Amino acid sequence: MKDQVAIITGGGSGIGRTTALTLAAAGAKVVVAARRKEKLLEVCEEIKANGGVGLAVRTDVTVQEDIDNLVSATCEAFGKIDILVNNSGMALPRTSTLNVTREDWEKLFALNMTAAFFVTQAVARVMARNGGGRIVNVTSQRGINALPEIVPYCTSKGAIMSMTKALAIDLAPFNINVNAIAPGYVMTDMVAGLLADKERLQSVLDRTPLKKMGTQEEMAAAILYFCIPQSSYTTGHTLILDGGWSCQ
């Protein structure tokens, strides 16, 4: 992936951070975007220490001005954009459908869904002018198999899968491939907090055919596949990475 330029939103931690390191190790110049600049700088320092090229751009992807600045800063630094990984997202505390507030619903959709579309739109305009590119959305297995009391989250993640297919059709004439990964339970800081209770963790493992959690490195490797030249015939696809949960 030498000389490829990749933007990763939510690149300061979790799957985004690991993806940034993975793409950089494969030769890409990596731009990490998130709201916490200090986390982004840490990722860039690690990329540079390993001989790669990284750029930190503080970005709130729910703000159009920030999106435009992200695209401009990337083009100014590297002249193009080849890859976009839409990784920014959030979850809400478990809440009965009867108690979900409009404020929480709109906040979640603004980050999980609306931001992904408008970041994609801004980046795709650059890709279209330059002959194509790759876009990878990070959704969730919860978009396929729901759990109780997380209706907003499940809905937003299912919507991203649908958007991935629709974008793949619309952007194909510009040689832009659009795919997604749908992780199950992956050991990130957020999931570690959710599964701090040993009984709850064991319950998850018992319901997972492979009897283990996913790793951030496994998610990043799947994203890498969608970015390399050998995946050029794949578009509109969501790759489910859940240890077999959705097979049941």
Short mmCIF file of C-alpha atoms in Angstrom, two decimals:
data_model
loop_
_atom_site.label_atom_id
_atom_site.label_comp_id
_atom_site.label_asym_id
_atom_site.label_seq_id
_atom_site.Cartn_x
_atom_site.Cartn_y
_atom_site.Cartn_z
CA MET A 1 0.00 0.00 0.00
CA LYS A 2 2.97 2.28 -0.55
CA ASP A 3 1.95 5.89 -1.31
CA GLN A 4 -1.72 5.21 -0.48
CA VAL A 5 -3.34 7.89 1.71
CA ALA A 6 -5.88 6.76 4.31
CA ILE A 7 -8.22 8.71 6.61
CA ILE A 8 -9.47 6.91 9.72
CA THR A 9 -12.15 8.54 11.84
CA GLY A 10 -12.22 7.57 15.48
CA GLY A 11 -8.53 6.85 14.98
CA GLY A 12 -7.33 7.68 18.46
CA SER A 13 -8.31 4.47 20.23
CA GLY A 14 -9.78 1.01 19.87
CA ILE A 15 -10.30 -0.49 16.43
CA GLY A 16 -9.51 2.85 14.78
CA ARG A 17 -6.11 3.08 16.42
CA THR A 18 -5.20 -0.50 15.58
CA THR A 19 -6.37 0.02 12.00
CA ALA A 20 -4.19 3.12 11.71
CA LEU A 21 -1.14 1.16 12.83
CA THR A 22 -2.01 -1.73 10.52
CA LEU A 23 -2.44 0.41 7.41
CA ALA A 24 0.71 2.36 8.23
CA ALA A 25 2.66 -0.89 8.59
CA ALA A 26 1.39 -1.86 5.13
CA GLY A 27 2.89 1.34 3.73
CA ALA A 28 -0.01 3.80 3.75
CA LYS A 29 0.24 7.41 4.86
CA VAL A 30 -2.36 7.60 7.62
CA VAL A 31 -4.49 10.54 8.76
CA VAL A 32 -6.20 9.93 12.10
CA ALA A 33 -9.21 12.02 13.05
CA ALA A 34 -11.10 12.29 16.35
CA ARG A 35 -12.05 14.86 18.95
CA ARG A 36 -9.21 14.12 21.39
CA LYS A 37 -6.07 15.51 19.78
CA GLU A 38 -3.75 14.09 22.44
CA LYS A 39 -4.83 10.52 21.57
CA LEU A 40 -4.28 11.20 17.87
CA LEU A 41 -0.79 12.51 18.52
CA GLU A 42 0.06 9.36 20.46
CA VAL A 43 -0.99 7.22 17.51
CA CYS A 44 1.04 9.32 15.08
CA GLU A 45 4.11 9.08 17.32
CA GLU A 46 3.81 5.29 17.30
CA ILE A 47 3.39 5.25 13.52
CA LYS A 48 6.48 7.43 13.08
CA ALA A 49 8.49 5.35 15.54
CA ASN A 50 7.79 2.35 13.30
CA GLY A 51 8.96 4.21 10.21
CA GLY A 52 5.56 5.27 8.91
CA VAL A 53 3.88 8.56 8.12
CA GLY A 54 1.00 9.85 10.25
CA LEU A 55 -0.99 13.05 10.53
CA ALA A 56 -3.36 14.01 13.37
CA VAL A 57 -6.35 16.22 12.54
CA ARG A 58 -8.69 17.05 15.41
CA THR A 59 -12.18 16.48 14.03
CA ASP A 60 -15.74 16.37 15.28
CA VAL A 61 -17.34 14.41 12.45
CA THR A 62 -20.78 15.70 13.41
CA VAL A 63 -19.68 19.21 12.37
CA GLN A 64 -19.53 19.86 8.62
CA GLU A 65 -16.83 22.51 8.98
CA ASP A 66 -14.61 19.97 10.73
CA ILE A 67 -15.24 17.41 7.98
CA ASP A 68 -14.28 19.95 5.32
CA ASN A 69 -11.14 20.83 7.29
CA LEU A 70 -10.18 17.15 7.57
CA VAL A 71 -10.42 16.67 3.82
CA SER A 72 -8.57 19.92 3.09
CA ALA A 73 -5.78 19.16 5.56
CA THR A 74 -5.30 15.69 4.09
CA CYS A 75 -5.19 16.95 0.52
CA GLU A 76 -2.83 19.77 1.49
CA ALA A 77 -0.46 17.34 3.19
CA PHE A 78 -0.59 14.45 0.71
CA GLY A 79 -2.40 15.65 -2.41
CA LYS A 80 -5.04 12.91 -2.49
CA ILE A 81 -7.20 10.46 -0.53
CA ASP A 82 -7.26 6.77 -1.45
CA ILE A 83 -8.92 5.20 1.59
CA LEU A 84 -11.54 6.20 4.13
CA VAL A 85 -12.38 4.16 7.22
CA ASN A 86 -15.57 5.41 8.90
CA ASN A 87 -14.95 4.17 12.42
CA SER A 88 -16.40 6.89 14.67
CA GLY A 89 -19.36 5.76 16.72
CA MET A 90 -21.01 5.54 20.11
CA ALA A 91 -23.45 3.49 22.15
CA LEU A 92 -26.05 4.51 24.70
CA PRO A 93 -26.70 2.89 28.08
CA ARG A 94 -29.29 0.13 27.89
CA THR A 95 -32.71 1.78 27.87
CA SER A 96 -36.22 0.50 27.35
CA THR A 97 -37.83 1.64 24.11
CA LEU A 98 -40.44 3.40 26.25
CA ASN A 99 -37.75 5.59 27.80
CA VAL A 100 -35.52 6.52 24.84
CA THR A 101 -35.37 10.31 24.51
CA ARG A 102 -35.37 12.17 21.22
CA GLU A 103 -32.17 13.93 22.33
CA ASP A 104 -30.31 10.63 22.83
CA TRP A 105 -31.69 9.16 19.59
CA GLU A 106 -30.58 12.16 17.52
CA LYS A 107 -27.18 12.34 19.23
CA LEU A 108 -26.47 8.69 18.46
CA PHE A 109 -27.63 8.92 14.85
CA ALA A 110 -25.68 12.12 14.29
CA LEU A 111 -22.44 10.27 15.06
CA ASN A 112 -23.15 6.68 14.02
CA MET A 113 -25.01 7.34 10.79
CA THR A 114 -25.22 10.95 9.57
CA ALA A 115 -21.53 11.68 10.13
CA ALA A 116 -20.49 8.56 8.22
CA PHE A 117 -22.53 9.68 5.22
CA PHE A 118 -21.23 13.24 5.09
CA VAL A 119 -17.60 12.24 5.67
CA THR A 120 -18.05 9.75 2.84
CA GLN A 121 -19.58 12.41 0.60
CA ALA A 122 -16.72 14.85 1.18
CA VAL A 123 -14.03 12.22 0.65
CA ALA A 124 -15.76 10.62 -2.34
CA ARG A 125 -15.69 13.95 -4.17
CA VAL A 126 -11.90 13.89 -3.92
CA MET A 127 -11.68 10.21 -4.85
CA ALA A 128 -13.92 10.72 -7.89
CA ARG A 129 -11.61 13.43 -9.21
CA ASN A 130 -8.55 11.24 -8.68
CA GLY A 131 -9.80 8.02 -10.26
CA GLY A 132 -11.26 6.05 -7.38
CA GLY A 133 -10.71 4.77 -3.86
CA ARG A 134 -11.83 2.48 -1.05
CA ILE A 135 -14.32 3.23 1.72
CA VAL A 136 -14.82 0.91 4.69
CA ASN A 137 -17.59 1.44 7.24
CA VAL A 138 -17.37 -0.04 10.73
CA THR A 139 -20.83 -1.19 11.77
CA SER A 140 -21.74 -3.96 14.23
CA GLN A 141 -23.15 -7.45 14.40
CA ARG A 142 -25.94 -5.80 16.39
CA GLY A 143 -27.24 -4.51 13.06
CA ILE A 144 -28.14 -8.12 12.28
CA ASN A 145 -28.92 -9.73 15.63
CA ALA A 146 -30.55 -7.37 18.10
CA LEU A 147 -30.39 -7.49 21.88
CA PRO A 148 -32.91 -6.02 24.33
CA GLU A 149 -32.93 -2.32 25.26
CA ILE A 150 -30.50 -1.06 22.58
CA VAL A 151 -32.94 -0.18 19.81
CA PRO A 152 -31.19 3.08 18.74
CA TYR A 153 -27.81 1.36 18.47
CA CYS A 154 -29.14 -1.66 16.57
CA THR A 155 -31.09 0.57 14.21
CA SER A 156 -28.13 2.82 13.43
CA LYS A 157 -25.81 -0.11 12.76
CA GLY A 158 -28.33 -1.83 10.52
CA ALA A 159 -28.75 1.45 8.64
CA ILE A 160 -25.00 1.61 7.99
CA MET A 161 -25.14 -1.83 6.35
CA SER A 162 -27.94 -0.65 4.08
CA MET A 163 -26.08 2.57 3.33
CA THR A 164 -22.98 0.57 2.43
CA LYS A 165 -24.92 -1.24 -0.31
CA ALA A 166 -26.51 1.93 -1.63
CA LEU A 167 -23.22 3.83 -1.67
CA ALA A 168 -21.52 0.94 -3.45
CA ILE A 169 -24.00 1.27 -6.32
CA ASP A 170 -23.83 5.06 -6.49
CA LEU A 171 -20.04 5.30 -6.29
CA ALA A 172 -19.14 2.35 -8.54
CA PRO A 173 -19.04 4.56 -11.68
CA PHE A 174 -16.23 6.52 -10.00
CA ASN A 175 -14.23 3.34 -9.26
CA ILE A 176 -14.92 3.69 -5.54
CA ASN A 177 -15.49 0.46 -3.61
CA VAL A 178 -17.61 0.64 -0.46
CA ASN A 179 -17.65 -2.19 2.07
CA ALA A 180 -18.14 -2.68 5.81
CA ILE A 181 -17.13 -4.87 8.70
CA ALA A 182 -19.57 -5.89 11.42
CA PRO A 183 -17.68 -6.83 14.60
CA GLY A 184 -19.23 -8.87 17.35
CA TYR A 185 -17.74 -8.67 20.84
CA VAL A 186 -14.23 -7.26 20.45
CA MET A 187 -12.05 -6.44 23.45
CA THR A 188 -11.91 -2.66 23.38
CA ASP A 189 -11.99 -0.33 26.38
CA MET A 190 -15.73 0.19 25.92
CA VAL A 191 -16.50 -3.53 25.72
CA ALA A 192 -14.17 -4.30 28.61
CA GLY A 193 -16.28 -1.98 30.73
CA LEU A 194 -19.51 -3.62 29.60
CA LEU A 195 -18.17 -7.10 30.33
CA ALA A 196 -16.35 -6.34 33.59
CA ASP A 197 -18.82 -8.65 35.33
CA LYS A 198 -17.41 -12.20 34.96
CA GLU A 199 -20.84 -13.78 34.71
CA ARG A 200 -21.82 -11.49 31.86
CA LEU A 201 -18.53 -12.18 30.07
CA GLN A 202 -19.05 -15.91 30.44
CA SER A 203 -22.57 -15.55 29.08
CA VAL A 204 -21.17 -13.90 25.95
CA LEU A 205 -18.56 -16.61 25.52
CA ASP A 206 -21.16 -19.33 26.01
CA ARG A 207 -23.27 -17.85 23.18
CA THR A 208 -20.29 -17.54 20.82
CA PRO A 209 -19.53 -20.77 18.91
CA LEU A 210 -15.77 -20.08 18.85
CA LYS A 211 -15.88 -19.42 22.62
CA LYS A 212 -13.66 -16.36 22.47
CA MET A 213 -13.68 -12.60 22.01
CA GLY A 214 -12.53 -10.93 18.83
CA THR A 215 -9.34 -8.86 18.78
CA GLN A 216 -8.75 -5.39 17.42
CA GLU A 217 -6.02 -6.83 15.19
CA GLU A 218 -8.52 -9.20 13.57
CA MET A 219 -10.85 -6.28 12.80
CA ALA A 220 -7.99 -4.22 11.38
CA ALA A 221 -6.90 -7.13 9.18
CA ALA A 222 -10.40 -7.34 7.71
CA ILE A 223 -10.37 -3.62 6.99
CA LEU A 224 -6.95 -4.01 5.39
CA TYR A 225 -8.37 -6.65 3.04
CA PHE A 226 -10.97 -4.20 1.74
CA CYS A 227 -8.18 -1.68 1.05
CA ILE A 228 -5.66 -3.78 -0.85
CA PRO A 229 -5.70 -4.10 -4.67
CA GLN A 230 -6.63 -7.79 -4.50
CA SER A 231 -10.12 -6.92 -3.19
CA SER A 232 -11.02 -4.70 -6.15
CA TYR A 233 -13.95 -6.95 -7.20
CA THR A 234 -15.64 -6.66 -3.80
CA THR A 235 -18.11 -3.87 -3.10
CA GLY A 236 -21.35 -3.46 -1.16
CA HIS A 237 -20.38 -6.26 1.20
CA THR A 238 -20.55 -6.39 5.00
CA LEU A 239 -18.11 -8.88 6.51
CA ILE A 240 -19.42 -10.28 9.80
CA LEU A 241 -16.69 -10.93 12.38
CA ASP A 242 -18.49 -12.36 15.39
CA GLY A 243 -17.06 -15.80 16.20
CA GLY A 244 -20.11 -17.48 14.69
CA TRP A 245 -22.77 -15.70 16.80
CA SER A 246 -24.95 -14.80 13.81
CA CYS A 247 -24.87 -18.37 12.45
CA GLN A 248 -27.18 -19.52 15.25
#
